[in-house]
């Protein structure tokens, strides 16, 4: 019988819990009698032999039990339980035990992933990855926590950062495939350790494939035409898997070309993904993904209903190449029941189960789990957590990730000798925030702390956030909204007759109308706890970030308070998201019409406080930016890239009071700071940089560390330069530095130094399949510094639209004043390939390729060129069966799943078209044959036109109903008056799916 599930992911808030003894619950018992050591426990045997032996010893029921995230113990074989999924995007972050979130709180929290990539230093990031792997082993080392802290890490995230509004921008690396691959491979190799045979941990790449918007993420049908699919989105994964930088991938929530990623055939044995490596890959589903494939349909934003029940859905997931089901928390019975039912109905074979279990066992053997001594990493314990060495590495990484965006008049570095009074102002001046995928830091160094420590006792360092301090007075009663003064706060109510400390709130503007309210009495944020509003939160946090509000001005100058917690975006949340007042005086939720009206009294003007602190300071450091929980994150995209208006007003106040103001922008994504770039002397960008934020920032600002970070994304001047976040066709929409034709605020790869660098004439050499560009680089400044030398290529002639430039290699160099070094940048000629839609393969075209050496995509210093003898794409031969999806251009069509298992077809509607350029029609075809499906009743047409969608009509196909969108039939028609070399257009007259076509004579 088919199983049932409760659809949805994280349907309840994840609640941190304390560690408990799990030995009994996970079955860690040792067999009562000694047994002969079986081959699978013999380290001298090959991996394949050990896996085969263990697989042969398992019963069918035991094999099926290993398909779930929580793999149970098998006591008769002395096999312990195993759990997939410890989050580790920038250090060990958290794990789950059922539906409960357990935060890592003893280890190292490194800069966010986008910050790690900003170092452009794979060697450094490999150290970060290794530290993360070692600490994962440390958490895993004790019996009572080994099932919490599994060694299958869900990191790194390699989805490309094509749109800065993506809520998870902080988790990725770059908009570029070469940089993403280099950093991800380094992190993954580090996390796997240095042993050629054993794994320190098993990193898993997230999220396959094209998972790059959070709005409607589970039902978004990402349209990837063949070139974008093969040149961009697959390239976010292929180089890493090919280099064995990860041990598998996580299948993503979204659909690609009409088919959910849960059943993406790329993952299957024989599919592209597994062909990229000779290693066994262990692929997992994203959390709850099996639920969305065959859900009940109660939440259309979650359920795709691609299959009618979980038996058919789970069978398809398994056959598609997923080896582990992340579903139903610890309850594996639902998955087990569905797989057994599928087996009984012939939907899966035992061989399908064996294949998945073989992949799981391969990883477990490589982790040393079945070695008598646990393998070379089996002795690691908790002493590795938060060591002095990891703190030093964290500080160095955070500093090297910081990007100097502007430095007019050498405003930086700040002079330590004369900076006796420093004002550190702005909303991030005295805080270090965590994010959803970071651990809880055992210590935090804020910007104020770091600068104070840098300057020592002889300097005065003042920290001012610049928040407006307000009181909210109920206009009906004249009483003020009041919280509690203790550490746990109190339920908010209208009670105080005058604005005492408990009825005063600091308001921080995070942009797009959203603010947070922090109580002046205890410094805690106001949040909603599903029944009341309480001032008890250290910072905005949790799955539903419930500490968000909007102060909505009314015509009379008063305000209504709208509650804007993330759960208000959910379909199940009521329309009552305005704050009212109950009969007991407590704040409550209600409709806008029933909302209380408050007089907003400003007790402290934040801009005035900032100006006052700045006026008498020798230097001002302004900390602007984001709150990682408020300004977009998993499940929530950012509405815009604008800097919050309230923060801009504070920057203007500081700059007016003191022109010696440096802006530090601390967030996780490109931001439209056009005004600041024009007016502020010096600007530094950093991601949220972890526990050592303040120390690293002080190191950079005062010149002890040369800023050497470079941007990994294009920074646009405004949101108007961005197309829809749902538009994934970077080629047609001119997205990312590859195709963007405008003038960015900051180009991809941008980053300044306190020194200057001269690039000499490049020398080009080739050795068979490779190209080396050697360029002398000289530090022409007066201080030691670092630069990232970047090599781009541009293909001068091509059958298709090519990138304006594309990164091929890079190297970070550190030079003393006057020092010269020769940087050798290498790439393979095969890297110049693009996807030839005429023949469905990667090719390198014969062409002249410009070699562009510079400090960013917008700062090219030297040029050379090479002639490459490759292929010339022949004219299209449309007499051969041509997949409709292999078009050159399109309008109005939709790529769809040809079947639920594999294949891509083109779905048309009235007026939509696809084109096939440069077709050789010299044979004078007289007919056309097409494979079509049409679910709706009646007939429609497909026109054949030459030269354009309104060009000469050569023929018309009449398409009948086939009764089902997956039922195809071949149809034929006549064509005439079309010959020579032509661009052929197929124009749809209505709803139809076209799989393939060919011309006939």
PDB file of C-alpha atoms in Angstrom, residues 844-994:
ATOM      1  CA  UNK A 844      36.169  24.412 -29.782  1.00  0.00           C
ATOM      2  CA  UNK A 845      35.750  26.575 -32.854  1.00  0.00           C
ATOM      3  CA  UNK A 846      38.602  27.654 -35.048  1.00  0.00           C
ATOM      4  CA  UNK A 847      39.067  31.306 -34.240  1.00  0.00           C
ATOM      5  CA  UNK A 848      41.363  33.970 -32.909  1.00  0.00           C
ATOM      6  CA  UNK A 849      41.049  34.244 -29.152  1.00  0.00           C
ATOM      7  CA  UNK A 850      42.001  37.429 -27.326  1.00  0.00           C
ATOM      8  CA  UNK A 851      43.954  36.894 -24.106  1.00  0.00           C
ATOM      9  CA  UNK A 852      43.129  39.659 -21.650  1.00  0.00           C
ATOM     10  CA  UNK A 853      45.209  40.087 -18.499  1.00  0.00           C
ATOM     11  CA  UNK A 854      44.013  42.441 -15.804  1.00  0.00           C
ATOM     12  CA  UNK A 855      43.033  43.193 -12.235  1.00  0.00           C
ATOM     13  CA  UNK A 856      39.296  42.787 -12.961  1.00  0.00           C
ATOM     14  CA  UNK A 857      36.939  42.202 -15.848  1.00  0.00           C
ATOM     15  CA  UNK A 858      36.781  45.978 -16.188  1.00  0.00           C
ATOM     16  CA  UNK A 859      40.493  46.680 -15.732  1.00  0.00           C
ATOM     17  CA  UNK A 860      42.375  44.922 -18.513  1.00  0.00           C
ATOM     18  CA  UNK A 861      46.059  45.878 -18.459  1.00  0.00           C
ATOM     19  CA  UNK A 862      47.626  43.729 -21.187  1.00  0.00           C
ATOM     20  CA  UNK A 863      46.457  41.884 -24.292  1.00  0.00           C
ATOM     21  CA  UNK A 864      47.668  39.113 -26.535  1.00  0.00           C
ATOM     22  CA  UNK A 865      45.969  36.656 -28.828  1.00  0.00           C
ATOM     23  CA  UNK A 866      46.235  33.116 -30.109  1.00  0.00           C
ATOM     24  CA  UNK A 867      44.857  31.346 -33.123  1.00  0.00           C
ATOM     25  CA  UNK A 868      43.240  28.048 -32.302  1.00  0.00           C
ATOM     26  CA  UNK A 869      42.582  25.428 -34.889  1.00  0.00           C
ATOM     27  CA  UNK A 870      39.436  23.711 -33.882  1.00  0.00           C
ATOM     28  CA  UNK A 871      36.189  22.962 -35.655  1.00  0.00           C
ATOM     29  CA  UNK A 872      34.053  24.845 -38.068  1.00  0.00           C
ATOM     30  CA  UNK A 873      30.418  24.275 -37.336  1.00  0.00           C
ATOM     31  CA  UNK A 874      28.800  22.945 -40.495  1.00  0.00           C
ATOM     32  CA  UNK A 875      25.456  24.117 -41.769  1.00  0.00           C
ATOM     33  CA  UNK A 876      22.562  22.425 -40.056  1.00  0.00           C
ATOM     34  CA  UNK A 877      21.388  19.232 -41.679  1.00  0.00           C
ATOM     35  CA  UNK A 878      17.669  19.255 -40.970  1.00  0.00           C
ATOM     36  CA  UNK A 879      17.158  16.088 -42.963  1.00  0.00           C
ATOM     37  CA  UNK A 880      18.353  14.267 -39.844  1.00  0.00           C
ATOM     38  CA  UNK A 881      16.004  13.977 -36.826  1.00  0.00           C
ATOM     39  CA  UNK A 882      16.595  17.247 -34.985  1.00  0.00           C
ATOM     40  CA  UNK A 883      15.624  17.631 -31.319  1.00  0.00           C
ATOM     41  CA  UNK A 884      13.380  20.664 -31.037  1.00  0.00           C
ATOM     42  CA  UNK A 885      15.245  21.722 -27.867  1.00  0.00           C
ATOM     43  CA  UNK A 886      18.410  22.206 -29.939  1.00  0.00           C
ATOM     44  CA  UNK A 887      17.178  25.525 -31.302  1.00  0.00           C
ATOM     45  CA  UNK A 888      19.339  28.595 -31.804  1.00  0.00           C
ATOM     46  CA  UNK A 889      16.823  31.200 -30.688  1.00  0.00           C
ATOM     47  CA  UNK A 890      13.301  31.318 -29.334  1.00  0.00           C
ATOM     48  CA  UNK A 891      10.386  33.438 -28.250  1.00  0.00           C
ATOM     49  CA  UNK A 892       7.402  32.539 -26.104  1.00  0.00           C
ATOM     50  CA  UNK A 893       8.119  28.822 -25.873  1.00  0.00           C
ATOM     51  CA  UNK A 894       8.606  26.688 -22.797  1.00  0.00           C
ATOM     52  CA  UNK A 895      10.996  23.780 -22.413  1.00  0.00           C
ATOM     53  CA  UNK A 896       9.084  20.786 -21.068  1.00  0.00           C
ATOM     54  CA  UNK A 897       9.677  17.218 -19.971  1.00  0.00           C
ATOM     55  CA  UNK A 898       9.306  14.903 -22.933  1.00  0.00           C
ATOM     56  CA  UNK A 899       8.542  12.103 -20.499  1.00  0.00           C
ATOM     57  CA  UNK A 900       8.723  11.807 -16.735  1.00  0.00           C
ATOM     58  CA  UNK A 901      11.956   9.854 -17.064  1.00  0.00           C
ATOM     59  CA  UNK A 902      14.065  11.759 -19.586  1.00  0.00           C
ATOM     60  CA  UNK A 903      14.114  14.003 -22.619  1.00  0.00           C
ATOM     61  CA  UNK A 904      13.263  17.640 -23.240  1.00  0.00           C
ATOM     62  CA  UNK A 905      10.657  18.877 -25.689  1.00  0.00           C
ATOM     63  CA  UNK A 906       9.489  22.359 -26.658  1.00  0.00           C
ATOM     64  CA  UNK A 907       6.062  23.513 -25.599  1.00  0.00           C
ATOM     65  CA  UNK A 908       4.502  26.127 -27.827  1.00  0.00           C
ATOM     66  CA  UNK A 909       1.607  28.515 -27.668  1.00  0.00           C
ATOM     67  CA  UNK A 910       0.037  30.811 -30.241  1.00  0.00           C
ATOM     68  CA  UNK A 911       2.705  33.025 -31.809  1.00  0.00           C
ATOM     69  CA  UNK A 912       5.663  31.336 -30.072  1.00  0.00           C
ATOM     70  CA  UNK A 913       8.591  30.245 -32.212  1.00  0.00           C
ATOM     71  CA  UNK A 914      11.967  28.526 -32.305  1.00  0.00           C
ATOM     72  CA  UNK A 915      14.658  29.008 -34.934  1.00  0.00           C
ATOM     73  CA  UNK A 916      17.388  26.869 -36.457  1.00  0.00           C
ATOM     74  CA  UNK A 917      20.089  29.016 -37.996  1.00  0.00           C
ATOM     75  CA  UNK A 918      22.068  28.373 -41.167  1.00  0.00           C
ATOM     76  CA  UNK A 919      20.270  25.263 -42.357  1.00  0.00           C
ATOM     77  CA  UNK A 920      21.503  23.653 -45.576  1.00  0.00           C
ATOM     78  CA  UNK A 921      18.392  23.239 -47.701  1.00  0.00           C
ATOM     79  CA  UNK A 922      20.078  22.941 -51.081  1.00  0.00           C
ATOM     80  CA  UNK A 923      18.460  19.553 -51.580  1.00  0.00           C
ATOM     81  CA  UNK A 924      15.119  21.325 -51.803  1.00  0.00           C
ATOM     82  CA  UNK A 925      13.076  19.456 -49.189  1.00  0.00           C
ATOM     83  CA  UNK A 926       9.427  18.857 -49.992  1.00  0.00           C
ATOM     84  CA  UNK A 927       8.118  17.576 -46.669  1.00  0.00           C
ATOM     85  CA  UNK A 928       8.478  17.713 -42.906  1.00  0.00           C
ATOM     86  CA  UNK A 929       8.013  15.025 -40.312  1.00  0.00           C
ATOM     87  CA  UNK A 930       7.475  15.996 -36.662  1.00  0.00           C
ATOM     88  CA  UNK A 931       6.986  14.116 -33.401  1.00  0.00           C
ATOM     89  CA  UNK A 932       4.326  15.943 -31.393  1.00  0.00           C
ATOM     90  CA  UNK A 933       2.020  15.643 -28.404  1.00  0.00           C
ATOM     91  CA  UNK A 934      -1.141  17.611 -27.738  1.00  0.00           C
ATOM     92  CA  UNK A 935      -3.227  17.009 -24.640  1.00  0.00           C
ATOM     93  CA  UNK A 936      -6.089  19.373 -25.407  1.00  0.00           C
ATOM     94  CA  UNK A 937      -8.896  18.607 -27.825  1.00  0.00           C
ATOM     95  CA  UNK A 938      -8.983  19.900 -31.381  1.00  0.00           C
ATOM     96  CA  UNK A 939      -6.163  20.727 -33.725  1.00  0.00           C
ATOM     97  CA  UNK A 940      -3.512  23.393 -33.996  1.00  0.00           C
ATOM     98  CA  UNK A 941      -0.658  24.164 -36.353  1.00  0.00           C
ATOM     99  CA  UNK A 942       3.081  24.511 -36.638  1.00  0.00           C
ATOM    100  CA  UNK A 943       4.188  26.747 -39.475  1.00  0.00           C
ATOM    101  CA  UNK A 944       7.521  26.451 -41.261  1.00  0.00           C
ATOM    102  CA  UNK A 945       8.892  29.856 -42.212  1.00  0.00           C
ATOM    103  CA  UNK A 946      12.157  31.060 -43.716  1.00  0.00           C
ATOM    104  CA  UNK A 947      14.209  34.031 -42.532  1.00  0.00           C
ATOM    105  CA  UNK A 948      12.099  35.070 -39.566  1.00  0.00           C
ATOM    106  CA  UNK A 949       8.970  34.322 -37.534  1.00  0.00           C
ATOM    107  CA  UNK A 950       6.995  36.347 -40.089  1.00  0.00           C
ATOM    108  CA  UNK A 951       9.142  35.295 -43.035  1.00  0.00           C
ATOM    109  CA  UNK A 952       8.104  33.391 -46.111  1.00  0.00           C
ATOM    110  CA  UNK A 953       5.645  30.601 -45.287  1.00  0.00           C
ATOM    111  CA  UNK A 954       6.995  27.284 -46.576  1.00  0.00           C
ATOM    112  CA  UNK A 955       4.434  24.926 -45.136  1.00  0.00           C
ATOM    113  CA  UNK A 956       2.022  24.166 -42.333  1.00  0.00           C
ATOM    114  CA  UNK A 957       1.707  21.103 -40.119  1.00  0.00           C
ATOM    115  CA  UNK A 958      -1.710  20.287 -38.726  1.00  0.00           C
ATOM    116  CA  UNK A 959      -1.335  18.907 -35.201  1.00  0.00           C
ATOM    117  CA  UNK A 960      -4.134  16.684 -33.878  1.00  0.00           C
ATOM    118  CA  UNK A 961      -4.906  15.926 -30.263  1.00  0.00           C
ATOM    119  CA  UNK A 962      -2.963  12.964 -28.892  1.00  0.00           C
ATOM    120  CA  UNK A 963      -4.958  12.895 -25.676  1.00  0.00           C
ATOM    121  CA  UNK A 964      -2.003  13.253 -23.304  1.00  0.00           C
ATOM    122  CA  UNK A 965       0.992  15.545 -23.083  1.00  0.00           C
ATOM    123  CA  UNK A 966       3.288  12.518 -22.873  1.00  0.00           C
ATOM    124  CA  UNK A 967       1.686  10.683 -25.802  1.00  0.00           C
ATOM    125  CA  UNK A 968       3.574  11.477 -28.982  1.00  0.00           C
ATOM    126  CA  UNK A 969       2.830  10.669 -32.562  1.00  0.00           C
ATOM    127  CA  UNK A 970       4.549  11.371 -35.845  1.00  0.00           C
ATOM    128  CA  UNK A 971       2.842  13.733 -38.256  1.00  0.00           C
ATOM    129  CA  UNK A 972       3.846  14.852 -41.727  1.00  0.00           C
ATOM    130  CA  UNK A 973       3.206  17.798 -44.003  1.00  0.00           C
ATOM    131  CA  UNK A 974       4.364  19.354 -47.225  1.00  0.00           C
ATOM    132  CA  UNK A 975       6.770  22.268 -47.606  1.00  0.00           C
ATOM    133  CA  UNK A 976       7.832  24.220 -50.665  1.00  0.00           C
ATOM    134  CA  UNK A 977       9.696  27.296 -51.859  1.00  0.00           C
ATOM    135  CA  UNK A 978      12.544  26.819 -49.375  1.00  0.00           C
ATOM    136  CA  UNK A 979      16.101  26.123 -50.504  1.00  0.00           C
ATOM    137  CA  UNK A 980      19.703  27.194 -50.153  1.00  0.00           C
ATOM    138  CA  UNK A 981      21.107  28.292 -46.784  1.00  0.00           C
ATOM    139  CA  UNK A 982      18.268  29.511 -44.598  1.00  0.00           C
ATOM    140  CA  UNK A 983      17.356  30.292 -41.022  1.00  0.00           C
ATOM    141  CA  UNK A 984      14.329  28.096 -40.429  1.00  0.00           C
ATOM    142  CA  UNK A 985      11.587  29.151 -38.021  1.00  0.00           C
ATOM    143  CA  UNK A 986       8.911  26.908 -36.546  1.00  0.00           C
ATOM    144  CA  UNK A 987       5.958  29.035 -35.444  1.00  0.00           C
ATOM    145  CA  UNK A 988       3.361  27.534 -33.123  1.00  0.00           C
ATOM    146  CA  UNK A 989      -0.333  28.112 -33.664  1.00  0.00           C
ATOM    147  CA  UNK A 990      -1.343  26.928 -30.216  1.00  0.00           C
ATOM    148  CA  UNK A 991      -0.716  24.513 -27.375  1.00  0.00           C
ATOM    149  CA  UNK A 992       1.521  21.693 -28.587  1.00  0.00           C
ATOM    150  CA  UNK A 993       4.679  19.833 -27.579  1.00  0.00           C
ATOM    151  CA  UNK A 994       7.327  19.301 -30.229  1.00  0.00           C
TER     152      UNK A 994
END
